[in-house]
Amino acid sequence: MVLALTVCGIVVALVVLGLFVFGLRRRLIQRSGGTFDCSLRWDVPEKPDASGKGWSYGVARYNGDRIEWYRVFSYAYRPRRVLERASIEVAGRRLPEGEEELALLSDAVILACAHQGIRLELAMSEDALTGFLAWLEAAPPGQRVNVA
């Protein structure tokens, strides 16, 4: 009985510690500002399906001329993807369809892009999309910007 209570206590303590580390990591990522909730689907086929597969929920952060994207459910402090402003080409936008509506946040708008030849999709709120497009267009003089 004592062993079972000890094991249960250890399991509860580990779960609480894990949740605390998730919260601390997100707080450290957001500390420098310029962050927004952003789901990502990497290496999208030419004709994407609306099944909702492939989407990863994350947090994106502006850092100079690049966007750093972090998975929410990860302990890594380094970004999972880094998107350079000069390499991002916007192909269009759309609303979630079918099961994508369940996989994404309720007010998400999907932005179809290419980064260094890799097709990807970013899903973010309308406000975050406005900021993202403004950031893309605010490239320093002499840099090409590809916004459709």
mmCIF file of N, CA and C in Angstrom, residues 44-144:
data_model
loop_
_atom_site.group_PDB
_atom_site.id
_atom_site.type_symbol
_atom_site.label_atom_id
_atom_site.label_comp_id
_atom_site.label_asym_id
_atom_site.label_seq_id
_atom_site.Cartn_x
_atom_site.Cartn_y
_atom_site.Cartn_z
ATOM 1 N N VAL A 44 3.978 20.218 -48.208
ATOM 2 C CA VAL A 44 2.609 19.955 -48.627
ATOM 3 C C VAL A 44 2.607 19.475 -50.082
ATOM 4 N N PRO A 45 1.826 18.444 -50.411
ATOM 5 C CA PRO A 45 1.737 18.016 -51.815
ATOM 6 C C PRO A 45 1.066 19.087 -52.679
ATOM 7 N N GLU A 46 1.214 18.949 -53.976
ATOM 8 C CA GLU A 46 0.656 19.932 -54.920
ATOM 9 C C GLU A 46 -0.839 20.158 -54.690
ATOM 10 N N LYS A 47 -1.577 19.085 -54.468
ATOM 11 C CA LYS A 47 -3.017 19.178 -54.190
ATOM 12 C C LYS A 47 -3.251 18.720 -52.754
ATOM 13 N N PRO A 48 -3.219 19.658 -51.776
ATOM 14 C CA PRO A 48 -3.391 19.252 -50.378
ATOM 15 C C PRO A 48 -4.789 18.721 -50.102
ATOM 16 N N ASP A 49 -4.865 17.761 -49.192
ATOM 17 C CA ASP A 49 -6.172 17.224 -48.809
ATOM 18 C C ASP A 49 -6.703 17.992 -47.605
ATOM 19 N N ALA A 50 -7.984 17.876 -47.378
ATOM 20 C CA ALA A 50 -8.628 18.590 -46.270
ATOM 21 C C ALA A 50 -8.849 17.667 -45.078
ATOM 22 N N SER A 51 -8.030 16.623 -44.958
ATOM 23 C CA SER A 51 -8.230 15.664 -43.875
ATOM 24 C C SER A 51 -7.702 16.166 -42.540
ATOM 25 N N GLY A 52 -6.944 17.226 -42.544
ATOM 26 C CA GLY A 52 -6.387 17.746 -41.303
ATOM 27 C C GLY A 52 -5.088 17.088 -40.907
ATOM 28 N N LYS A 53 -4.581 16.172 -41.725
ATOM 29 C CA LYS A 53 -3.326 15.481 -41.403
ATOM 30 C C LYS A 53 -2.127 16.374 -41.692
ATOM 31 N N GLY A 54 -1.112 16.229 -40.874
ATOM 32 C CA GLY A 54 0.133 16.942 -41.106
ATOM 33 C C GLY A 54 0.269 18.271 -40.390
ATOM 34 N N TRP A 55 -0.799 18.746 -39.787
ATOM 35 C CA TRP A 55 -0.732 20.027 -39.088
ATOM 36 C C TRP A 55 -0.069 19.859 -37.722
ATOM 37 N N SER A 56 0.817 20.774 -37.384
ATOM 38 C CA SER A 56 1.455 20.813 -36.062
ATOM 39 C C SER A 56 1.176 22.174 -35.449
ATOM 40 N N TYR A 57 0.677 22.158 -34.227
ATOM 41 C CA TYR A 57 0.377 23.397 -33.520
ATOM 42 C C TYR A 57 1.669 23.973 -32.959
ATOM 43 N N GLY A 58 1.836 25.275 -33.117
ATOM 44 C CA GLY A 58 3.069 25.872 -32.637
ATOM 45 C C GLY A 58 2.953 27.348 -32.364
ATOM 46 N N VAL A 59 4.105 27.918 -32.042
ATOM 47 C CA VAL A 59 4.250 29.337 -31.773
ATOM 48 C C VAL A 59 5.350 29.848 -32.686
ATOM 49 N N ALA A 60 5.077 30.939 -33.379
ATOM 50 C CA ALA A 60 6.079 31.541 -34.255
ATOM 51 C C ALA A 60 6.565 32.842 -33.615
ATOM 52 N N ARG A 61 7.832 33.148 -33.873
ATOM 53 C CA ARG A 61 8.425 34.357 -33.292
ATOM 54 C C ARG A 61 9.213 35.092 -34.370
ATOM 55 N N TYR A 62 8.979 36.392 -34.465
ATOM 56 C CA TYR A 62 9.768 37.222 -35.362
ATOM 57 C C TYR A 62 11.140 37.431 -34.740
ATOM 58 N N ASN A 63 12.172 37.247 -35.542
ATOM 59 C CA ASN A 63 13.536 37.472 -35.074
ATOM 60 C C ASN A 63 14.327 38.072 -36.236
ATOM 61 N N GLY A 64 14.298 39.390 -36.349
ATOM 62 C CA GLY A 64 14.985 40.064 -37.441
ATOM 63 C C GLY A 64 14.338 39.731 -38.777
ATOM 64 N N ASP A 65 15.129 39.170 -39.685
ATOM 65 C CA ASP A 65 14.645 38.816 -41.018
ATOM 66 C C ASP A 65 14.217 37.364 -41.121
ATOM 67 N N ARG A 66 13.819 36.781 -40.021
ATOM 68 C CA ARG A 66 13.367 35.396 -40.069
ATOM 69 C C ARG A 66 12.267 35.151 -39.049
ATOM 70 N N ILE A 67 11.538 34.086 -39.324
ATOM 71 C CA ILE A 67 10.485 33.611 -38.420
ATOM 72 C C ILE A 67 10.989 32.305 -37.826
ATOM 73 N N GLU A 68 10.967 32.206 -36.515
ATOM 74 C CA GLU A 68 11.345 30.962 -35.836
ATOM 75 C C GLU A 68 10.049 30.296 -35.378
ATOM 76 N N TRP A 69 9.870 29.032 -35.764
ATOM 77 C CA TRP A 69 8.646 28.314 -35.424
ATOM 78 C C TRP A 69 8.972 27.192 -34.445
ATOM 79 N N TYR A 70 8.254 27.180 -33.326
ATOM 80 C CA TYR A 70 8.449 26.202 -32.253
ATOM 81 C C TYR A 70 7.194 25.343 -32.119
ATOM 82 N N ARG A 71 7.372 24.050 -31.973
ATOM 83 C CA ARG A 71 6.243 23.175 -31.663
ATOM 84 C C ARG A 71 5.794 23.462 -30.233
ATOM 85 N N VAL A 72 4.503 23.436 -30.009
ATOM 86 C CA VAL A 72 4.001 23.669 -28.658
ATOM 87 C C VAL A 72 4.310 22.482 -27.763
ATOM 88 N N PHE A 73 4.065 21.278 -28.258
ATOM 89 C CA PHE A 73 4.243 20.084 -27.435
ATOM 90 C C PHE A 73 5.631 19.500 -27.641
ATOM 91 N N SER A 74 6.620 20.239 -27.180
ATOM 92 C CA SER A 74 8.016 19.837 -27.281
ATOM 93 C C SER A 74 8.768 20.490 -26.126
ATOM 94 N N TYR A 75 9.842 19.871 -25.734
ATOM 95 C CA TYR A 75 10.679 20.457 -24.693
ATOM 96 C C TYR A 75 11.882 21.186 -25.286
ATOM 97 N N ALA A 76 12.058 21.122 -26.599
ATOM 98 C CA ALA A 76 13.218 21.738 -27.253
ATOM 99 C C ALA A 76 13.138 23.255 -27.159
ATOM 100 N N TYR A 77 14.244 23.891 -26.849
ATOM 101 C CA TYR A 77 14.268 25.344 -26.776
ATOM 102 C C TYR A 77 14.641 25.949 -28.125
ATOM 103 N N ARG A 78 15.192 25.154 -29.018
ATOM 104 C CA ARG A 78 15.531 25.639 -30.356
ATOM 105 C C ARG A 78 14.304 25.546 -31.255
ATOM 106 N N PRO A 79 14.203 26.448 -32.234
ATOM 107 C CA PRO A 79 13.053 26.373 -33.143
ATOM 108 C C PRO A 79 13.118 25.131 -34.017
ATOM 109 N N ARG A 80 11.952 24.597 -34.331
ATOM 110 C CA ARG A 80 11.856 23.415 -35.193
ATOM 111 C C ARG A 80 12.087 23.800 -36.654
ATOM 112 N N ARG A 81 11.604 24.980 -37.046
ATOM 113 C CA ARG A 81 11.779 25.498 -38.405
ATOM 114 C C ARG A 81 12.167 26.971 -38.329
ATOM 115 N N VAL A 82 12.997 27.394 -39.265
ATOM 116 C CA VAL A 82 13.370 28.803 -39.395
ATOM 117 C C VAL A 82 13.079 29.211 -40.832
ATOM 118 N N LEU A 83 12.261 30.238 -40.998
ATOM 119 C CA LEU A 83 11.876 30.721 -42.316
ATOM 120 C C LEU A 83 12.512 32.093 -42.545
ATOM 121 N N GLU A 84 13.356 32.182 -43.559
ATOM 122 C CA GLU A 84 14.009 33.445 -43.912
ATOM 123 C C GLU A 84 13.035 34.303 -44.720
ATOM 124 N N ARG A 85 12.957 35.591 -44.391
ATOM 125 C CA ARG A 85 12.013 36.479 -45.067
ATOM 126 C C ARG A 85 12.243 36.504 -46.580
ATOM 127 N N ALA A 86 13.490 36.567 -47.021
ATOM 128 C CA ALA A 86 13.802 36.670 -48.443
ATOM 129 C C ALA A 86 13.443 35.394 -49.213
ATOM 130 N N SER A 87 13.280 34.274 -48.516
ATOM 131 C CA SER A 87 13.003 32.989 -49.175
ATOM 132 C C SER A 87 11.533 32.591 -49.148
ATOM 133 N N ILE A 88 10.695 33.388 -48.497
ATOM 134 C CA ILE A 88 9.274 33.047 -48.394
ATOM 135 C C ILE A 88 8.523 33.603 -49.598
ATOM 136 N N GLU A 89 7.793 32.738 -50.270
ATOM 137 C CA GLU A 89 6.930 33.135 -51.380
ATOM 138 C C GLU A 89 5.497 32.771 -51.012
ATOM 139 N N VAL A 90 4.624 33.747 -51.008
ATOM 140 C CA VAL A 90 3.221 33.514 -50.670
ATOM 141 C C VAL A 90 2.458 33.202 -51.945
ATOM 142 N N ALA A 91 1.757 32.071 -51.956
ATOM 143 C CA ALA A 91 1.008 31.638 -53.135
ATOM 144 C C ALA A 91 -0.479 31.984 -53.030
ATOM 145 N N GLY A 92 -1.006 32.096 -51.836
ATOM 146 C CA GLY A 92 -2.415 32.418 -51.667
ATOM 147 C C GLY A 92 -2.891 32.103 -50.268
ATOM 148 N N ARG A 93 -4.156 32.385 -50.044
ATOM 149 C CA ARG A 93 -4.761 32.095 -48.739
ATOM 150 C C ARG A 93 -6.107 31.439 -48.943
ATOM 151 N N ARG A 94 -6.539 30.725 -47.911
ATOM 152 C CA ARG A 94 -7.829 30.045 -47.956
ATOM 153 C C ARG A 94 -8.307 29.802 -46.542
ATOM 154 N N LEU A 95 -9.551 29.432 -46.418
ATOM 155 C CA LEU A 95 -10.119 29.051 -45.122
ATOM 156 C C LEU A 95 -10.003 27.539 -44.955
ATOM 157 N N PRO A 96 -9.948 27.054 -43.724
ATOM 158 C CA PRO A 96 -9.888 25.595 -43.507
ATOM 159 C C PRO A 96 -11.122 24.907 -44.077
ATOM 160 N N GLU A 97 -10.887 23.709 -44.600
ATOM 161 C CA GLU A 97 -11.975 22.922 -45.189
ATOM 162 C C GLU A 97 -12.049 21.561 -44.514
ATOM 163 N N GLY A 98 -13.227 21.001 -44.445
ATOM 164 C CA GLY A 98 -13.410 19.641 -43.936
ATOM 165 C C GLY A 98 -12.868 19.473 -42.527
ATOM 166 N N GLU A 99 -12.079 18.425 -42.355
ATOM 167 C CA GLU A 99 -11.542 18.100 -41.028
ATOM 168 C C GLU A 99 -10.435 19.043 -40.586
ATOM 169 N N GLU A 100 -9.931 19.869 -41.495
ATOM 170 C CA GLU A 100 -8.942 20.872 -41.098
ATOM 171 C C GLU A 100 -9.515 21.811 -40.042
ATOM 172 N N GLU A 101 -10.795 22.062 -40.116
ATOM 173 C CA GLU A 101 -11.435 22.952 -39.147
ATOM 174 C C GLU A 101 -11.282 22.424 -37.727
ATOM 175 N N LEU A 102 -11.217 21.103 -37.582
ATOM 176 C CA LEU A 102 -11.042 20.504 -36.259
ATOM 177 C C LEU A 102 -9.574 20.502 -35.832
ATOM 178 N N ALA A 103 -8.658 20.459 -36.790
ATOM 179 C CA ALA A 103 -7.234 20.378 -36.488
ATOM 180 C C ALA A 103 -6.621 21.738 -36.188
ATOM 181 N N LEU A 104 -7.314 22.820 -36.561
ATOM 182 C CA LEU A 104 -6.757 24.163 -36.421
ATOM 183 C C LEU A 104 -7.580 24.982 -35.428
ATOM 184 N N LEU A 105 -7.033 26.113 -35.028
ATOM 185 C CA LEU A 105 -7.769 27.025 -34.165
ATOM 186 C C LEU A 105 -8.998 27.533 -34.900
ATOM 187 N N SER A 106 -10.014 27.948 -34.171
ATOM 188 C CA SER A 106 -11.311 28.263 -34.754
ATOM 189 C C SER A 106 -11.278 29.435 -35.733
ATOM 190 N N ASP A 107 -10.435 30.417 -35.529
ATOM 191 C CA ASP A 107 -10.427 31.599 -36.396
ATOM 192 C C ASP A 107 -9.263 31.581 -37.391
ATOM 193 N N ALA A 108 -8.738 30.407 -37.699
ATOM 194 C CA ALA A 108 -7.538 30.299 -38.519
ATOM 195 C C ALA A 108 -7.802 30.594 -39.993
ATOM 196 N N VAL A 109 -6.804 31.230 -40.603
ATOM 197 C CA VAL A 109 -6.738 31.437 -42.037
ATOM 198 C C VAL A 109 -5.474 30.727 -42.495
ATOM 199 N N ILE A 110 -5.549 29.981 -43.593
ATOM 200 C CA ILE A 110 -4.399 29.214 -44.071
ATOM 201 C C ILE A 110 -3.704 29.989 -45.177
ATOM 202 N N LEU A 111 -2.401 30.132 -45.032
ATOM 203 C CA LEU A 111 -1.574 30.829 -46.008
ATOM 204 C C LEU A 111 -0.676 29.811 -46.692
ATOM 205 N N ALA A 112 -0.852 29.637 -48.001
ATOM 206 C CA ALA A 112 -0.017 28.713 -48.774
ATOM 207 C C ALA A 112 1.263 29.451 -49.162
ATOM 208 N N CYS A 113 2.405 28.839 -48.863
ATOM 209 C CA CYS A 113 3.699 29.470 -49.111
ATOM 210 C C CYS A 113 4.686 28.468 -49.681
ATOM 211 N N ALA A 114 5.816 28.979 -50.107
ATOM 212 C CA ALA A 114 6.965 28.164 -50.466
ATOM 213 C C ALA A 114 8.169 28.784 -49.787
ATOM 214 N N HIS A 115 9.051 27.945 -49.288
ATOM 215 C CA HIS A 115 10.278 28.410 -48.644
ATOM 216 C C HIS A 115 11.434 27.574 -49.174
ATOM 217 N N GLN A 116 12.293 28.210 -49.942
ATOM 218 C CA GLN A 116 13.436 27.525 -50.549
ATOM 219 C C GLN A 116 12.985 26.289 -51.330
ATOM 220 N N GLY A 117 11.902 26.425 -52.082
ATOM 221 C CA GLY A 117 11.406 25.345 -52.920
ATOM 222 C C GLY A 117 10.524 24.328 -52.226
ATOM 223 N N ILE A 118 10.320 24.449 -50.931
ATOM 224 C CA ILE A 118 9.474 23.516 -50.183
ATOM 225 C C ILE A 118 8.118 24.168 -49.957
ATOM 226 N N ARG A 119 7.068 23.458 -50.356
ATOM 227 C CA ARG A 119 5.711 23.969 -50.153
ATOM 228 C C ARG A 119 5.308 23.766 -48.699
ATOM 229 N N LEU A 120 4.704 24.794 -48.112
ATOM 230 C CA LEU A 120 4.237 24.706 -46.737
ATOM 231 C C LEU A 120 2.988 25.539 -46.585
ATOM 232 N N GLU A 121 2.278 25.283 -45.500
ATOM 233 C CA GLU A 121 1.100 26.064 -45.170
ATOM 234 C C GLU A 121 1.203 26.519 -43.724
ATOM 235 N N LEU A 122 0.829 27.766 -43.500
ATOM 236 C CA LEU A 122 0.788 28.345 -42.168
ATOM 237 C C LEU A 122 -0.659 28.694 -41.855
ATOM 238 N N ALA A 123 -1.123 28.353 -40.680
ATOM 239 C CA ALA A 123 -2.481 28.691 -40.252
ATOM 240 C C ALA A 123 -2.386 29.585 -39.025
ATOM 241 N N MET A 124 -3.005 30.739 -39.127
ATOM 242 C CA MET A 124 -2.938 31.719 -38.035
ATOM 243 C C MET A 124 -4.213 32.548 -38.031
ATOM 244 N N SER A 125 -4.381 33.341 -37.011
ATOM 245 C CA SER A 125 -5.560 34.200 -36.930
ATOM 246 C C SER A 125 -5.454 35.308 -37.973
ATOM 247 N N GLU A 126 -6.567 35.951 -38.230
ATOM 248 C CA GLU A 126 -6.592 37.049 -39.208
ATOM 249 C C GLU A 126 -5.659 38.183 -38.785
ATOM 250 N N ASP A 127 -5.622 38.493 -37.481
ATOM 251 C CA ASP A 127 -4.729 39.551 -36.988
ATOM 252 C C ASP A 127 -3.260 39.179 -37.180
ATOM 253 N N ALA A 128 -2.923 37.931 -36.863
ATOM 254 C CA ALA A 128 -1.549 37.474 -37.042
ATOM 255 C C ALA A 128 -1.173 37.463 -38.519
ATOM 256 N N LEU A 129 -2.127 37.111 -39.385
ATOM 257 C CA LEU A 129 -1.872 37.110 -40.828
ATOM 258 C C LEU A 129 -1.575 38.522 -41.324
ATOM 259 N N THR A 130 -2.330 39.493 -40.858
ATOM 260 C CA THR A 130 -2.081 40.880 -41.240
ATOM 261 C C THR A 130 -0.677 41.306 -40.837
ATOM 262 N N GLY A 131 -0.282 40.973 -39.613
ATOM 263 C CA GLY A 131 1.066 41.299 -39.155
ATOM 264 C C GLY A 131 2.140 40.575 -39.947
ATOM 265 N N PHE A 132 1.897 39.300 -40.261
ATOM 266 C CA PHE A 132 2.858 38.504 -41.020
ATOM 267 C C PHE A 132 3.071 39.090 -42.413
ATOM 268 N N LEU A 133 1.982 39.423 -43.101
ATOM 269 C CA LEU A 133 2.100 39.994 -44.444
ATOM 270 C C LEU A 133 2.770 41.362 -44.407
ATOM 271 N N ALA A 134 2.470 42.160 -43.383
ATOM 272 C CA ALA A 134 3.150 43.453 -43.238
ATOM 273 C C ALA A 134 4.640 43.256 -42.998
ATOM 274 N N TRP A 135 4.999 42.260 -42.195
ATOM 275 C CA TRP A 135 6.415 41.956 -41.946
ATOM 276 C C TRP A 135 7.098 41.537 -43.242
ATOM 277 N N LEU A 136 6.426 40.714 -44.057
ATOM 278 C CA LEU A 136 7.008 40.288 -45.333
ATOM 279 C C LEU A 136 7.252 41.482 -46.257
ATOM 280 N N GLU A 137 6.278 42.379 -46.328
ATOM 281 C CA GLU A 137 6.392 43.525 -47.230
ATOM 282 C C GLU A 137 7.342 44.591 -46.718
ATOM 283 N N ALA A 138 7.690 44.535 -45.445
ATOM 284 C CA ALA A 138 8.583 45.529 -44.852
ATOM 285 C C ALA A 138 10.049 45.137 -44.985
ATOM 286 N N ALA A 139 10.356 44.340 -45.988
ATOM 287 C CA ALA A 139 11.739 43.911 -46.203
ATOM 288 C C ALA A 139 12.609 45.130 -46.498
ATOM 289 N N PRO A 140 13.861 45.096 -46.080
ATOM 290 C CA PRO A 140 14.771 46.200 -46.377
ATOM 291 C C PRO A 140 14.876 46.450 -47.879
ATOM 292 N N PRO A 141 15.208 47.675 -48.299
ATOM 293 C CA PRO A 141 15.340 47.967 -49.722
ATOM 294 C C PRO A 141 16.346 47.024 -50.385
ATOM 295 N N GLY A 142 16.000 46.594 -51.589
ATOM 296 C CA GLY A 142 16.892 45.713 -52.337
ATOM 297 C C GLY A 142 16.556 44.248 -52.200
ATOM 298 N N GLN A 143 15.759 43.866 -51.206
ATOM 299 C CA GLN A 143 15.348 42.468 -51.064
ATOM 300 C C GLN A 143 14.059 42.257 -51.827
ATOM 301 N N ARG A 144 13.962 41.103 -52.469
ATOM 302 C CA ARG A 144 12.737 40.791 -53.201
ATOM 303 C C ARG A 144 11.693 40.252 -52.229
#
